[in-house]
Amino acid sequence: MIDFSQLNTKAIYDLFKASLTLKRNFNNYSLSQVQVKGIAYLLFFEPSTRTRFSFESACARSGVHPIVLAGGNGTSLEKGETMEDTVLNLDALRPLFFIIRCPDELNLLDLSKKISTPIFNAGWGWKGHPTQALLDALTLFERWDSLADKKFLFVGDIKHSRVVSSHLELARICGYKIGYCAPDYFRPKVTNEIEVFEDIESGLKWADAVCALRVQKERHFDLDVQKAFNVETYRKKFGLNQASLQSLKSNGWILHPGPINYGVELEKEVLNDPRSVVLKLVENGMFLRQAIVQNFLNGKS
Ligand code: CP
């Protein structure tokens, strides 16, 4: 799973139902009952906490032993070996699958044609983060049973967000609507399928769920973006706080994929809002990723 090109609505909803079954059965489960089926390589060329630990847990809980590369320390990346050569060499060791987080420069689609081991995308540059979009959607599905025609507003650094890239794909499959609210320097080109809001109040009034995005300074290579961004101005106009969130429906949802820049895109007080599902996303992420791993193993047996 590098993107959603091989999934349809039924496959996605089946995945959601399997994830929620795993969640319901969490307490009836013992690791000692799990048969080991093989080894997976988790290659995190970029930092991660949520995705890495939930995929590691998902593998362990599914009988797949995870071996993790976290950054280049202690590997031949330090001697100048490329990420691509690293994957080509590890492919020769015949793991069951790779889970890869990497910058844009490693082309996962090209790479998948050069190796025999399947790849799960755990966050690829600006291009996509499919399991994050899926776990967001799972959390909304858990409440609504269907995503069709629901309105999902993204606020903030949309231009540099791989999460939004994946949501654009997933929304076309599951039928939810996407809105953007961002300063122009954080807003990518929009198509007519996207609602655009200049101010946070009108965006929040429209939305069934709102997702604040991290300001991704590490991806602000564009000098115009660096010059235009000012924390205080941004926080006043686009930050989520208890005052701005009065415009969101009383039964709306508040999301953030994490990690959070408190005092920039979101104030800490928001986590105490009963509409916040920030940590529920992390919890659901493990069950979603476990369902993905088990789906893969069932397909092989
Ligand atoms: N949301 C997310 O991908 O978090 P990590 O970078 O910690 O994995």
mmCIF file of N, CA and C in Angstrom, residues 163-277:
data_model
loop_
_atom_site.group_PDB
_atom_site.id
_atom_site.type_symbol
_atom_site.label_atom_id
_atom_site.label_comp_id
_atom_site.label_asym_id
_atom_site.label_seq_id
_atom_site.Cartn_x
_atom_site.Cartn_y
_atom_site.Cartn_z
ATOM 1 N N VAL A 163 -0.515 14.133 4.741
ATOM 2 C CA VAL A 163 -1.785 13.602 5.260
ATOM 3 C C VAL A 163 -2.931 14.088 4.365
ATOM 4 N N VAL A 164 -2.901 15.384 4.005
ATOM 5 C CA VAL A 164 -3.969 15.916 3.142
ATOM 6 C C VAL A 164 -3.901 15.261 1.760
ATOM 7 N N SER A 165 -2.694 15.049 1.231
ATOM 8 C CA SER A 165 -2.575 14.385 -0.085
ATOM 9 C C SER A 165 -3.305 13.047 -0.067
ATOM 10 N N SER A 166 -3.139 12.286 1.012
ATOM 11 C CA SER A 166 -3.803 10.987 1.083
ATOM 12 C C SER A 166 -5.305 11.144 1.298
ATOM 13 N N HIS A 167 -5.706 12.167 2.061
ATOM 14 C CA HIS A 167 -7.155 12.376 2.254
ATOM 15 C C HIS A 167 -7.848 12.738 0.943
ATOM 16 N N LEU A 168 -7.159 13.471 0.071
ATOM 17 C CA LEU A 168 -7.791 13.814 -1.215
ATOM 18 C C LEU A 168 -8.131 12.545 -1.987
ATOM 19 N N GLU A 169 -7.214 11.578 -1.951
ATOM 20 C CA GLU A 169 -7.478 10.288 -2.621
ATOM 21 C C GLU A 169 -8.601 9.525 -1.924
ATOM 22 N N LEU A 170 -8.509 9.467 -0.595
ATOM 23 C CA LEU A 170 -9.472 8.660 0.164
ATOM 24 C C LEU A 170 -10.882 9.257 0.090
ATOM 25 N N ALA A 171 -10.970 10.586 0.077
ATOM 26 C CA ALA A 171 -12.287 11.248 0.015
ATOM 27 C C ALA A 171 -12.999 10.897 -1.283
ATOM 28 N N ARG A 172 -12.236 10.767 -2.374
ATOM 29 C CA ARG A 172 -12.863 10.398 -3.659
ATOM 30 C C ARG A 172 -13.441 8.989 -3.575
ATOM 31 N N ILE A 173 -12.800 8.116 -2.811
ATOM 32 C CA ILE A 173 -13.281 6.728 -2.711
ATOM 33 C C ILE A 173 -14.457 6.645 -1.742
ATOM 34 N N CYS A 174 -14.364 7.328 -0.606
ATOM 35 C CA CYS A 174 -15.379 7.176 0.450
ATOM 36 C C CYS A 174 -16.467 8.254 0.413
ATOM 37 N N GLY A 175 -16.314 9.268 -0.432
ATOM 38 C CA GLY A 175 -17.394 10.230 -0.645
ATOM 39 C C GLY A 175 -17.509 11.332 0.387
ATOM 40 N N TYR A 176 -16.443 11.606 1.152
ATOM 41 C CA TYR A 176 -16.539 12.763 2.054
ATOM 42 C C TYR A 176 -15.995 14.013 1.364
ATOM 43 N N LYS A 177 -16.404 15.174 1.905
ATOM 44 C CA LYS A 177 -16.028 16.453 1.284
ATOM 45 C C LYS A 177 -14.859 17.069 2.056
ATOM 46 N N ILE A 178 -14.002 17.764 1.324
ATOM 47 C CA ILE A 178 -12.801 18.354 1.951
ATOM 48 C C ILE A 178 -12.860 19.870 1.852
ATOM 49 N N GLY A 179 -12.543 20.543 2.958
ATOM 50 C CA GLY A 179 -12.428 21.999 2.968
ATOM 51 C C GLY A 179 -11.037 22.406 3.428
ATOM 52 N N TYR A 180 -10.568 23.556 2.913
ATOM 53 C CA TYR A 180 -9.279 24.097 3.326
ATOM 54 C C TYR A 180 -9.485 25.455 3.991
ATOM 55 N N CYS A 181 -8.749 25.680 5.078
ATOM 56 C CA CYS A 181 -8.682 27.007 5.663
ATOM 57 C C CYS A 181 -7.215 27.253 6.015
ATOM 58 N N ALA A 182 -6.594 28.169 5.315
ATOM 59 C CA ALA A 182 -5.146 28.370 5.477
ATOM 60 C C ALA A 182 -4.753 29.716 4.897
ATOM 61 N N PRO A 183 -3.666 30.295 5.384
ATOM 62 C CA PRO A 183 -3.145 31.490 4.713
ATOM 63 C C PRO A 183 -2.694 31.105 3.306
ATOM 64 N N ASP A 184 -2.653 32.072 2.393
ATOM 65 C CA ASP A 184 -2.364 31.696 0.992
ATOM 66 C C ASP A 184 -1.000 31.023 0.833
ATOM 67 N N TYR A 185 -0.024 31.369 1.706
ATOM 68 C CA TYR A 185 1.295 30.735 1.552
ATOM 69 C C TYR A 185 1.304 29.264 1.992
ATOM 70 N N PHE A 186 0.257 28.821 2.669
ATOM 71 C CA PHE A 186 0.142 27.398 3.051
ATOM 72 C C PHE A 186 -0.941 26.673 2.246
ATOM 73 N N ARG A 187 -1.521 27.375 1.245
ATOM 74 C CA ARG A 187 -2.635 26.758 0.510
ATOM 75 C C ARG A 187 -2.151 26.310 -0.870
ATOM 76 N N PRO A 188 -2.238 25.021 -1.174
ATOM 77 C CA PRO A 188 -1.840 24.577 -2.509
ATOM 78 C C PRO A 188 -2.921 24.929 -3.521
ATOM 79 N N LYS A 189 -2.648 24.653 -4.791
ATOM 80 C CA LYS A 189 -3.672 24.875 -5.836
ATOM 81 C C LYS A 189 -4.897 24.050 -5.484
ATOM 82 N N VAL A 190 -6.081 24.625 -5.686
ATOM 83 C CA VAL A 190 -7.288 23.860 -5.343
ATOM 84 C C VAL A 190 -8.071 23.503 -6.595
ATOM 85 N N THR A 191 -8.751 22.387 -6.511
ATOM 86 C CA THR A 191 -9.655 21.984 -7.590
ATOM 87 C C THR A 191 -11.074 22.282 -7.104
ATOM 88 N N ASN A 192 -12.079 22.176 -8.005
ATOM 89 C CA ASN A 192 -13.432 22.570 -7.584
ATOM 90 C C ASN A 192 -14.091 21.564 -6.644
ATOM 91 N N GLU A 193 -13.407 20.436 -6.350
ATOM 92 C CA GLU A 193 -13.981 19.494 -5.368
ATOM 93 C C GLU A 193 -13.687 19.966 -3.929
ATOM 94 N N ILE A 194 -12.858 21.025 -3.783
ATOM 95 C CA ILE A 194 -12.465 21.471 -2.442
ATOM 96 C C ILE A 194 -13.132 22.804 -2.102
ATOM 97 N N GLU A 195 -13.709 22.880 -0.899
ATOM 98 C CA GLU A 195 -14.276 24.150 -0.404
ATOM 99 C C GLU A 195 -13.142 24.949 0.235
ATOM 100 N N VAL A 196 -13.061 26.235 -0.069
ATOM 101 C CA VAL A 196 -11.994 27.059 0.516
ATOM 102 C C VAL A 196 -12.609 28.129 1.407
ATOM 103 N N PHE A 197 -12.063 28.271 2.608
ATOM 104 C CA PHE A 197 -12.565 29.261 3.578
ATOM 105 C C PHE A 197 -11.429 30.216 3.927
ATOM 106 N N GLU A 198 -11.727 31.507 3.854
ATOM 107 C CA GLU A 198 -10.712 32.520 4.159
ATOM 108 C C GLU A 198 -10.546 32.677 5.670
ATOM 109 N N ASP A 199 -11.642 32.466 6.418
ATOM 110 C CA ASP A 199 -11.545 32.658 7.869
ATOM 111 C C ASP A 199 -11.992 31.391 8.595
ATOM 112 N N ILE A 200 -11.425 31.214 9.777
ATOM 113 C CA ILE A 200 -11.628 29.978 10.542
ATOM 114 C C ILE A 200 -13.079 29.806 10.974
ATOM 115 N N GLU A 201 -13.744 30.911 11.265
ATOM 116 C CA GLU A 201 -15.123 30.827 11.760
ATOM 117 C C GLU A 201 -16.053 30.205 10.705
ATOM 118 N N SER A 202 -15.981 30.689 9.482
ATOM 119 C CA SER A 202 -16.879 30.138 8.450
ATOM 120 C C SER A 202 -16.506 28.690 8.137
ATOM 121 N N GLY A 203 -15.205 28.359 8.175
ATOM 122 C CA GLY A 203 -14.789 26.971 7.938
ATOM 123 C C GLY A 203 -15.331 26.044 9.009
ATOM 124 N N LEU A 204 -15.213 26.467 10.258
ATOM 125 C CA LEU A 204 -15.663 25.608 11.367
ATOM 126 C C LEU A 204 -17.181 25.449 11.357
ATOM 127 N N LYS A 205 -17.907 26.485 10.934
ATOM 128 C CA LYS A 205 -19.373 26.373 10.859
ATOM 129 C C LYS A 205 -19.787 25.351 9.807
ATOM 130 N N TRP A 206 -19.005 25.243 8.752
ATOM 131 C CA TRP A 206 -19.303 24.302 7.651
ATOM 132 C C TRP A 206 -19.000 22.845 8.052
ATOM 133 N N ALA A 207 -17.977 22.661 8.915
ATOM 134 C CA ALA A 207 -17.367 21.330 9.104
ATOM 135 C C ALA A 207 -18.142 20.405 10.049
ATOM 136 N N ASP A 208 -18.065 19.085 9.730
ATOM 137 C CA ASP A 208 -18.466 18.062 10.707
ATOM 138 C C ASP A 208 -17.263 17.663 11.556
ATOM 139 N N ALA A 209 -16.083 17.803 10.974
ATOM 140 C CA ALA A 209 -14.842 17.490 11.696
ATOM 141 C C ALA A 209 -13.758 18.436 11.198
ATOM 142 N N VAL A 210 -12.865 18.818 12.129
ATOM 143 C CA VAL A 210 -11.775 19.712 11.749
ATOM 144 C C VAL A 210 -10.440 19.065 12.133
ATOM 145 N N CYS A 211 -9.478 19.157 11.229
ATOM 146 C CA CYS A 211 -8.146 18.622 11.500
ATOM 147 C C CYS A 211 -7.137 19.766 11.421
ATOM 148 N N ALA A 212 -6.506 20.079 12.563
ATOM 149 C CA ALA A 212 -5.425 21.067 12.562
ATOM 150 C C ALA A 212 -4.152 20.360 12.106
ATOM 151 N N LEU A 213 -3.376 21.042 11.284
ATOM 152 C CA LEU A 213 -2.143 20.434 10.757
ATOM 153 C C LEU A 213 -0.921 21.099 11.359
ATOM 154 N N ARG A 214 0.093 20.300 11.573
ATOM 155 C CA ARG A 214 1.342 20.834 12.112
ATOM 156 C C ARG A 214 1.997 21.773 11.095
ATOM 157 N N VAL A 215 2.485 22.901 11.581
ATOM 158 C CA VAL A 215 3.302 23.778 10.728
ATOM 159 C C VAL A 215 4.648 23.071 10.559
ATOM 160 N N GLN A 216 4.933 22.650 9.310
ATOM 161 C CA GLN A 216 6.081 21.749 9.071
ATOM 162 C C GLN A 216 7.307 22.541 8.632
ATOM 163 N N LYS A 217 7.918 23.217 9.588
ATOM 164 C CA LYS A 217 9.056 24.098 9.254
ATOM 165 C C LYS A 217 10.161 23.352 8.504
ATOM 166 N N GLU A 218 10.313 22.054 8.811
ATOM 167 C CA GLU A 218 11.392 21.296 8.162
ATOM 168 C C GLU A 218 11.154 21.137 6.655
ATOM 169 N N ARG A 219 9.929 21.446 6.194
ATOM 170 C CA ARG A 219 9.648 21.343 4.747
ATOM 171 C C ARG A 219 9.472 22.715 4.091
ATOM 172 N N HIS A 220 9.774 23.777 4.824
ATOM 173 C CA HIS A 220 9.622 25.129 4.269
ATOM 174 C C HIS A 220 10.888 25.542 3.530
ATOM 175 N N PHE A 221 11.134 24.887 2.396
ATOM 176 C CA PHE A 221 12.331 25.211 1.614
ATOM 177 C C PHE A 221 12.132 26.511 0.843
ATOM 178 N N ASP A 222 10.870 26.851 0.573
ATOM 179 C CA ASP A 222 10.524 28.030 -0.216
ATOM 180 C C ASP A 222 10.729 29.294 0.638
ATOM 181 N N LEU A 223 11.626 30.188 0.144
ATOM 182 C CA LEU A 223 11.944 31.398 0.919
ATOM 183 C C LEU A 223 10.714 32.277 1.119
ATOM 184 N N ASP A 224 9.792 32.277 0.130
ATOM 185 C CA ASP A 224 8.574 33.092 0.257
ATOM 186 C C ASP A 224 7.736 32.609 1.444
ATOM 187 N N VAL A 225 7.679 31.293 1.636
ATOM 188 C CA VAL A 225 6.922 30.740 2.774
ATOM 189 C C VAL A 225 7.620 31.135 4.074
ATOM 190 N N GLN A 226 8.952 30.997 4.100
ATOM 191 C CA GLN A 226 9.712 31.367 5.314
ATOM 192 C C GLN A 226 9.482 32.821 5.695
ATOM 193 N N LYS A 227 9.447 33.703 4.676
ATOM 194 C CA LYS A 227 9.266 35.136 4.946
ATOM 195 C C LYS A 227 7.848 35.436 5.392
ATOM 196 N N ALA A 228 6.878 34.743 4.796
ATOM 197 C CA ALA A 228 5.464 35.077 5.047
ATOM 198 C C ALA A 228 4.987 34.575 6.412
ATOM 199 N N PHE A 229 5.571 33.473 6.894
ATOM 200 C CA PHE A 229 5.047 32.855 8.130
ATOM 201 C C PHE A 229 5.496 33.630 9.360
ATOM 202 N N ASN A 230 4.499 34.018 10.157
ATOM 203 C CA ASN A 230 4.781 34.666 11.434
ATOM 204 C C ASN A 230 3.914 33.975 12.488
ATOM 205 N N VAL A 231 4.551 33.431 13.520
ATOM 206 C CA VAL A 231 3.823 32.593 14.485
ATOM 207 C C VAL A 231 2.633 33.329 15.090
ATOM 208 N N GLU A 232 2.859 34.553 15.558
ATOM 209 C CA GLU A 232 1.784 35.251 16.288
ATOM 210 C C GLU A 232 0.597 35.563 15.391
ATOM 211 N N THR A 233 0.879 36.036 14.162
ATOM 212 C CA THR A 233 -0.202 36.345 13.220
ATOM 213 C C THR A 233 -0.955 35.063 12.867
ATOM 214 N N TYR A 234 -0.183 34.007 12.635
ATOM 215 C CA TYR A 234 -0.783 32.722 12.254
ATOM 216 C C TYR A 234 -1.669 32.191 13.382
ATOM 217 N N ARG A 235 -1.130 32.231 14.598
ATOM 218 C CA ARG A 235 -1.847 31.707 15.765
ATOM 219 C C ARG A 235 -3.179 32.441 15.956
ATOM 220 N N LYS A 236 -3.158 33.772 15.794
ATOM 221 C CA LYS A 236 -4.377 34.573 15.984
ATOM 222 C C LYS A 236 -5.436 34.225 14.942
ATOM 223 N N LYS A 237 -4.999 34.038 13.687
ATOM 224 C CA LYS A 237 -5.973 33.861 12.598
ATOM 225 C C LYS A 237 -6.393 32.407 12.392
ATOM 226 N N PHE A 238 -5.456 31.475 12.607
ATOM 227 C CA PHE A 238 -5.743 30.088 12.213
ATOM 228 C C PHE A 238 -5.576 29.074 13.350
ATOM 229 N N GLY A 239 -5.131 29.526 14.525
ATOM 230 C CA GLY A 239 -4.935 28.589 15.629
ATOM 231 C C GLY A 239 -6.267 28.091 16.178
ATOM 232 N N LEU A 240 -6.307 26.810 16.555
ATOM 233 C CA LEU A 240 -7.519 26.277 17.199
ATOM 234 C C LEU A 240 -7.381 26.467 18.705
ATOM 235 N N ASN A 241 -8.399 27.098 19.279
ATOM 236 C CA ASN A 241 -8.444 27.277 20.736
ATOM 237 C C ASN A 241 -9.904 27.238 21.153
ATOM 238 N N GLN A 242 -10.150 27.316 22.444
ATOM 239 C CA GLN A 242 -11.526 27.168 22.911
ATOM 240 C C GLN A 242 -12.429 28.271 22.361
ATOM 241 N N ALA A 243 -11.870 29.475 22.139
ATOM 242 C CA ALA A 243 -12.702 30.563 21.599
ATOM 243 C C ALA A 243 -13.060 30.276 20.137
ATOM 244 N N SER A 244 -12.067 29.952 19.310
ATOM 245 C CA SER A 244 -12.376 29.726 17.885
ATOM 246 C C SER A 244 -13.274 28.498 17.719
ATOM 247 N N LEU A 245 -13.097 27.492 18.595
ATOM 248 C CA LEU A 245 -13.862 26.245 18.437
ATOM 249 C C LEU A 245 -15.331 26.372 18.839
ATOM 250 N N GLN A 246 -15.712 27.539 19.334
ATOM 251 C CA GLN A 246 -17.150 27.759 19.583
ATOM 252 C C GLN A 246 -17.933 27.714 18.270
ATOM 253 N N SER A 247 -17.251 27.946 17.163
ATOM 254 C CA SER A 247 -17.944 27.913 15.865
ATOM 255 C C SER A 247 -18.153 26.490 15.348
ATOM 256 N N LEU A 248 -17.494 25.509 15.970
ATOM 257 C CA LEU A 248 -17.663 24.115 15.525
ATOM 258 C C LEU A 248 -18.909 23.525 16.186
ATOM 259 N N LYS A 249 -19.630 22.679 15.427
ATOM 260 C CA LYS A 249 -20.838 22.037 15.966
ATOM 261 C C LYS A 249 -20.548 21.375 17.314
ATOM 262 N N SER A 250 -21.581 21.299 18.157
ATOM 263 C CA SER A 250 -21.377 20.684 19.477
ATOM 264 C C SER A 250 -21.044 19.196 19.332
ATOM 265 N N ASN A 251 -21.458 18.573 18.219
ATOM 266 C CA ASN A 251 -21.120 17.155 18.012
ATOM 267 C C ASN A 251 -20.050 16.992 16.921
ATOM 268 N N GLY A 252 -19.257 18.067 16.699
ATOM 269 C CA GLY A 252 -18.156 17.962 15.723
ATOM 270 C C GLY A 252 -16.961 17.237 16.341
ATOM 271 N N TRP A 253 -16.003 16.903 15.501
ATOM 272 C CA TRP A 253 -14.786 16.230 15.977
ATOM 273 C C TRP A 253 -13.568 17.125 15.727
ATOM 274 N N ILE A 254 -12.598 17.051 16.642
ATOM 275 C CA ILE A 254 -11.342 17.809 16.486
ATOM 276 C C ILE A 254 -10.184 16.813 16.365
ATOM 277 N N LEU A 255 -9.441 16.914 15.283
ATOM 278 C CA LEU A 255 -8.331 15.981 15.045
ATOM 279 C C LEU A 255 -7.016 16.751 14.878
ATOM 280 N N HIS A 256 -5.945 16.066 15.125
ATOM 281 C CA HIS A 256 -4.593 16.527 14.778
ATOM 282 C C HIS A 256 -3.753 15.255 14.640
ATOM 283 N N PRO A 257 -3.030 15.094 13.509
ATOM 284 C CA PRO A 257 -2.281 13.840 13.328
ATOM 285 C C PRO A 257 -1.090 13.691 14.267
ATOM 286 N N GLY A 258 -0.624 14.823 14.856
ATOM 287 C CA GLY A 258 0.539 14.767 15.727
ATOM 288 C C GLY A 258 1.824 14.658 14.916
ATOM 289 N N PRO A 259 2.971 15.065 15.449
ATOM 290 C CA PRO A 259 3.110 15.753 16.737
ATOM 291 C C PRO A 259 2.580 17.191 16.652
ATOM 292 N N ILE A 260 2.188 17.734 17.818
ATOM 293 C CA ILE A 260 1.528 19.046 17.856
ATOM 294 C C ILE A 260 2.528 20.137 18.236
ATOM 295 N N ASN A 261 2.457 21.274 17.539
ATOM 296 C CA ASN A 261 3.158 22.487 18.009
ATOM 297 C C ASN A 261 2.156 23.258 18.856
ATOM 298 N N TYR A 262 2.167 23.047 20.179
ATOM 299 C CA TYR A 262 1.230 23.780 21.033
ATOM 300 C C TYR A 262 1.542 25.269 20.949
ATOM 301 N N GLY A 263 0.474 26.070 20.943
ATOM 302 C CA GLY A 263 0.668 27.515 20.852
ATOM 303 C C GLY A 263 0.926 27.992 19.439
ATOM 304 N N VAL A 264 0.863 27.104 18.471
ATOM 305 C CA VAL A 264 0.967 27.517 17.071
ATOM 306 C C VAL A 264 -0.356 27.147 16.381
ATOM 307 N N GLU A 265 -0.492 25.865 15.997
ATOM 308 C CA GLU A 265 -1.737 25.482 15.301
ATOM 309 C C GLU A 265 -2.848 25.065 16.274
ATOM 310 N N LEU A 266 -2.493 24.825 17.526
ATOM 311 C CA LEU A 266 -3.491 24.349 18.492
ATOM 312 C C LEU A 266 -3.023 24.647 19.916
ATOM 313 N N GLU A 267 -3.967 25.079 20.754
ATOM 314 C CA GLU A 267 -3.632 25.329 22.169
ATOM 315 C C GLU A 267 -3.854 24.037 22.963
ATOM 316 N N LYS A 268 -3.066 23.849 24.014
ATOM 317 C CA LYS A 268 -3.134 22.608 24.791
ATOM 318 C C LYS A 268 -4.531 22.358 25.361
ATOM 319 N N GLU A 269 -5.238 23.442 25.715
ATOM 320 C CA GLU A 269 -6.584 23.325 26.290
ATOM 321 C C GLU A 269 -7.532 22.535 25.387
ATOM 322 N N VAL A 270 -7.249 22.512 24.084
ATOM 323 C CA VAL A 270 -8.156 21.846 23.135
ATOM 324 C C VAL A 270 -8.222 20.339 23.400
ATOM 325 N N LEU A 271 -7.122 19.776 23.936
ATOM 326 C CA LEU A 271 -7.127 18.331 24.206
ATOM 327 C C LEU A 271 -8.182 17.958 25.240
ATOM 328 N N ASN A 272 -8.575 18.916 26.091
ATOM 329 C CA ASN A 272 -9.610 18.643 27.106
ATOM 330 C C ASN A 272 -11.027 18.858 26.574
ATOM 331 N N ASP A 273 -11.132 19.350 25.361
ATOM 332 C CA ASP A 273 -12.461 19.544 24.764
ATOM 333 C C ASP A 273 -13.060 18.157 24.498
ATOM 334 N N PRO A 274 -14.297 17.913 24.926
ATOM 335 C CA PRO A 274 -14.881 16.574 24.707
ATOM 336 C C PRO A 274 -14.975 16.188 23.229
ATOM 337 N N ARG A 275 -14.842 17.158 22.343
ATOM 338 C CA ARG A 275 -14.898 16.847 20.904
ATOM 339 C C ARG A 275 -13.527 16.434 20.349
ATOM 340 N N SER A 276 -12.474 16.523 21.190
ATOM 341 C CA SER A 276 -11.131 16.171 20.715
ATOM 342 C C SER A 276 -10.950 14.653 20.649
ATOM 343 N N VAL A 277 -10.464 14.168 19.508
ATOM 344 C CA VAL A 277 -10.182 12.729 19.369
ATOM 345 C C VAL A 277 -8.700 12.506 19.049
#
